[in-house]
mmCIF file of C-alpha atoms in Angstrom:
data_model
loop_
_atom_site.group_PDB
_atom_site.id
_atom_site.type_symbol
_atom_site.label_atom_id
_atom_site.label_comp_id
_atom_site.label_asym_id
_atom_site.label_seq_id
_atom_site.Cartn_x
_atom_site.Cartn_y
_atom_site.Cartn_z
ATOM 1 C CA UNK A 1 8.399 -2.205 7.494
ATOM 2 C CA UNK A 2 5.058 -3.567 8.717
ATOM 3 C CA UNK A 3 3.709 -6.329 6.244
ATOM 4 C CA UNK A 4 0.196 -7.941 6.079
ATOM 5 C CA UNK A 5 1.530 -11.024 8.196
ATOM 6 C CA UNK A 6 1.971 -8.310 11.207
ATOM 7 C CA UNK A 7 -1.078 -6.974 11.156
ATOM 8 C CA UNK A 8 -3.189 -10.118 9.376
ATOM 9 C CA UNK A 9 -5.474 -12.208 12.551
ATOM 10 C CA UNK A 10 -3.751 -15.626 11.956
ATOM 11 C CA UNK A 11 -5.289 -19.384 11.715
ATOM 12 C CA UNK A 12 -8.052 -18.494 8.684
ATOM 13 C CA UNK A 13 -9.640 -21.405 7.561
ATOM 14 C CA UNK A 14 -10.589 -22.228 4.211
ATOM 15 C CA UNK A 15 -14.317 -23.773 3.452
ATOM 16 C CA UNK A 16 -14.484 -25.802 0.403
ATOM 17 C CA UNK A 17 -16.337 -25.101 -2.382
ATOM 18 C CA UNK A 18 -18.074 -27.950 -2.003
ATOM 19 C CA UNK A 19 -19.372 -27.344 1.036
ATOM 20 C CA UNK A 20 -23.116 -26.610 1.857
ATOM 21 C CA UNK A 21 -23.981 -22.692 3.385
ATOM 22 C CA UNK A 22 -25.437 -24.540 6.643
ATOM 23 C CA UNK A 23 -22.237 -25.910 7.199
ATOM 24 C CA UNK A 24 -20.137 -22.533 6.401
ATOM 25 C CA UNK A 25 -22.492 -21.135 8.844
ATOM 26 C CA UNK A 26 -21.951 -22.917 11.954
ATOM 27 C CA UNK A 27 -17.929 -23.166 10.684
ATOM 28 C CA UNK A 28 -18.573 -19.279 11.022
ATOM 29 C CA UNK A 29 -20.334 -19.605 14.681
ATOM 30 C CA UNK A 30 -17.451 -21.902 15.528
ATOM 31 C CA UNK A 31 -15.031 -19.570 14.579
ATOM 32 C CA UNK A 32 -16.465 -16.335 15.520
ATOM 33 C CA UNK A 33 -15.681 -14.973 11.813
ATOM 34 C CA UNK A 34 -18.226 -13.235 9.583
ATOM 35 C CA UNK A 35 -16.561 -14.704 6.450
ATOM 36 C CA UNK A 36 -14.745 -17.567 5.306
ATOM 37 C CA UNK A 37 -12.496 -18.268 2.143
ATOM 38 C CA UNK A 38 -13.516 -20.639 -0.382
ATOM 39 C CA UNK A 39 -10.959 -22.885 -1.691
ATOM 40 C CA UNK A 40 -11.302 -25.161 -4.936
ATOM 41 C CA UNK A 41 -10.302 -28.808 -5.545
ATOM 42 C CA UNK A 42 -6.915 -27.447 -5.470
ATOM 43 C CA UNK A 43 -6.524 -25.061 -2.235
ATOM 44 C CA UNK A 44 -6.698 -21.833 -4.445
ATOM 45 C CA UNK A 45 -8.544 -19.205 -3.249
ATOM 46 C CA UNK A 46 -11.714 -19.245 -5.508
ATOM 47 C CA UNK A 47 -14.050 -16.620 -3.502
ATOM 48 C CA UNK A 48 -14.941 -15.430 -0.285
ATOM 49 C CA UNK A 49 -18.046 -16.514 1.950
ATOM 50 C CA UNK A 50 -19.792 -13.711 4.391
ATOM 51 C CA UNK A 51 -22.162 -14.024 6.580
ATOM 52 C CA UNK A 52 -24.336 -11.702 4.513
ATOM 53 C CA UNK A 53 -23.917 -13.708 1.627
ATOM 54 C CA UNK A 54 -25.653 -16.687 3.065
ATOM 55 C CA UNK A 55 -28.527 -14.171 4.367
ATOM 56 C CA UNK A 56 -29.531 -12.552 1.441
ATOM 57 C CA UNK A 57 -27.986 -14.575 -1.303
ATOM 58 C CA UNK A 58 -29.643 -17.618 0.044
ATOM 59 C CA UNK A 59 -31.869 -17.737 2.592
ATOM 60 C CA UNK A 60 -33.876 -14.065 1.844
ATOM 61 C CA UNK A 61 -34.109 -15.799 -2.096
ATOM 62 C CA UNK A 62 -36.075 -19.266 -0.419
ATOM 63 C CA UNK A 63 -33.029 -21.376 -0.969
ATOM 64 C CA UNK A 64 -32.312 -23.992 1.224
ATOM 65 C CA UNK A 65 -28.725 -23.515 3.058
ATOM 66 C CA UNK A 66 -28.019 -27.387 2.915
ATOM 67 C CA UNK A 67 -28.516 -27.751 -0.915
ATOM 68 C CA UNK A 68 -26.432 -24.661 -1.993
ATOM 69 C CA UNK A 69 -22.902 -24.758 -2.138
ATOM 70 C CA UNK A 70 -19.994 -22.217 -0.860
ATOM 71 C CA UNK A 71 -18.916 -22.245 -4.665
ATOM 72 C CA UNK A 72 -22.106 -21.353 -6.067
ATOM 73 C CA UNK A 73 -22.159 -17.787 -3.820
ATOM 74 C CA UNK A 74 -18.216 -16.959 -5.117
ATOM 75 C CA UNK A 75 -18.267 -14.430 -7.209
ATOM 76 C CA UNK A 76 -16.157 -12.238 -9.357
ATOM 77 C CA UNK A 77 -12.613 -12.395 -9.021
ATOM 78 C CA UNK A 78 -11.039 -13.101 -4.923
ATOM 79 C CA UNK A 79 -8.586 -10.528 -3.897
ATOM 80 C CA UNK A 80 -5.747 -11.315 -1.537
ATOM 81 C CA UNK A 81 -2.429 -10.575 -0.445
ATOM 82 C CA UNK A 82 1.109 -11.664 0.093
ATOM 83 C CA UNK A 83 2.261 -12.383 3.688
ATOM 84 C CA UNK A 84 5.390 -10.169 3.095
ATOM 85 C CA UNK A 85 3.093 -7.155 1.348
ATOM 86 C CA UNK A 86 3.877 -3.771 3.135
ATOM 87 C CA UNK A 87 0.645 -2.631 4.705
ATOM 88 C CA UNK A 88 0.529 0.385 2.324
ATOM 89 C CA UNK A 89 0.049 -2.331 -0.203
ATOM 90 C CA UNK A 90 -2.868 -3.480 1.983
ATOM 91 C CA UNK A 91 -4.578 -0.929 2.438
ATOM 92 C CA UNK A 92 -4.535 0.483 -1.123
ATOM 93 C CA UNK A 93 -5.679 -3.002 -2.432
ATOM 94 C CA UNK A 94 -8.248 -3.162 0.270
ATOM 95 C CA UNK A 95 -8.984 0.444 -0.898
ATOM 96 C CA UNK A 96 -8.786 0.307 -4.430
ATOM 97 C CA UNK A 97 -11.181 -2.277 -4.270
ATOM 98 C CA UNK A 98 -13.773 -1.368 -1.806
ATOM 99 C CA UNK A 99 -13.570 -4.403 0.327
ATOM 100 C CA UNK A 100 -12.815 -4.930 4.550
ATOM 101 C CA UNK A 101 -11.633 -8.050 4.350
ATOM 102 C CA UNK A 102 -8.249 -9.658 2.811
ATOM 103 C CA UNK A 103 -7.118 -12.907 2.651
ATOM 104 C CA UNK A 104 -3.475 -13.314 3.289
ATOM 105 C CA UNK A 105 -1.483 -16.013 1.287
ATOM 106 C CA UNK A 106 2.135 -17.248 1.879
ATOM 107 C CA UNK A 107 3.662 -19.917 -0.453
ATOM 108 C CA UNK A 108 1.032 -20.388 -2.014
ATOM 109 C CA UNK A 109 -1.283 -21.246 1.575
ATOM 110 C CA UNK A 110 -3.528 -19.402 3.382
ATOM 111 C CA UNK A 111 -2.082 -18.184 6.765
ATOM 112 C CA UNK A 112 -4.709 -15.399 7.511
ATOM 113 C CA UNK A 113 -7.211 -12.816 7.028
ATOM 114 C CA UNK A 114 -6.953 -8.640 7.357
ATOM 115 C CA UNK A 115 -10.385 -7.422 8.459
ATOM 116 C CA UNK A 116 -11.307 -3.970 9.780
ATOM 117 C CA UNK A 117 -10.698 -5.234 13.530
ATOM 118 C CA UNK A 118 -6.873 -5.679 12.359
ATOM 119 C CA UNK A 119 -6.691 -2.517 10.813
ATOM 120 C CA UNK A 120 -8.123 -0.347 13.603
ATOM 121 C CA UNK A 121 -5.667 -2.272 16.606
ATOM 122 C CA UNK A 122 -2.217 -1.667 14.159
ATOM 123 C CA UNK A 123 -2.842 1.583 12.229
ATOM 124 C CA UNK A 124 -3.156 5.387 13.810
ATOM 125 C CA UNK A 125 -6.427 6.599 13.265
ATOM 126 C CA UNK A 126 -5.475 9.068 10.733
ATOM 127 C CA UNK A 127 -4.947 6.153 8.159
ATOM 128 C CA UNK A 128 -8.166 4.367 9.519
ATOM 129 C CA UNK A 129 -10.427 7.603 8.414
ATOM 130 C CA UNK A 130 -9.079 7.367 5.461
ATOM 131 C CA UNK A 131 -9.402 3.801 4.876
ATOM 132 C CA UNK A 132 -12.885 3.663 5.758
ATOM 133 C CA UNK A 133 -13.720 6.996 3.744
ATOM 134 C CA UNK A 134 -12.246 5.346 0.414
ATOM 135 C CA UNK A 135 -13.780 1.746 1.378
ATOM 136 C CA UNK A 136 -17.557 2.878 2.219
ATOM 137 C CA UNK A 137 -17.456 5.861 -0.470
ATOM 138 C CA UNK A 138 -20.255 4.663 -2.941
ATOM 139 C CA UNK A 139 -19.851 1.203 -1.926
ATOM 140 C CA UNK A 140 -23.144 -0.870 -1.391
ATOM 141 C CA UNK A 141 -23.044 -3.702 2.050
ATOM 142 C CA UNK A 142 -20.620 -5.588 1.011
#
């Protein structure tokens, strides 16, 4: 059985939700990640960060990056998934929730991230056209 932690791109880090969006920004450029997940006081996964997010929720409103928090742009309720999750489980939560990017959580830690690069190096490309046709179908940029 392939699970999420086989297929997942280890070493995701966490940005607090304290932190300012010019800060998650050059974590991102560091990185070389398009999104980062936010973490409260207590480690628990409490949103996810894009790229995007700091583009058009901030910046394209005439918000200043350094005065707006990580945990002001989470929104709605952060999916993720369990290390040992079969990756039929990931892609039908990825899937049933029209998002490309998964946090992966073991023991109660973050100890990766599923993104559409992951997908497309461990899954035949039969299962990648349908993954992106359910994903993108009437989805907005997400």
């Amino acid at each position: 059985m392939t699970t999420a932690k086989d297929i997942m791109h280890a070493g995701a880090q966490w940005i607090p939700a304290h932190e300012t969006l010019d800060r998650a920004a050059q974590l991102m450029r560091e990185l070389n990640v398009g999104a980062l997940p936010i973490a409260d006081a207590d480690e628990r996964l409490c949103g996810i960060l894009t790229d995007r997010d700091i583009v058009v929720g901030c910046v394209a409103m005439g918000h200043d990056p350094s005065q707006v928090t990580a945990g002001e742009m989470a929104q709605g309720t952060p999916r993720w998934i369990d290390a040992g999750a079969d990756v039929g489980d990931v892609l039908s939560e990825m899937q049933g929730h029209q998002i490309r990017r998964l946090p992966v959580i073991e023991n109660k830690r973050l100890v990766g991230m599923i993104s559409e690069a992951d997908l497309a190096q461990h899954l035949s490309e039969p299962q990648i056209a349908q993954w992106a046709e359910r994903v993108y179908a009437h989805s907005g940029p997400r």
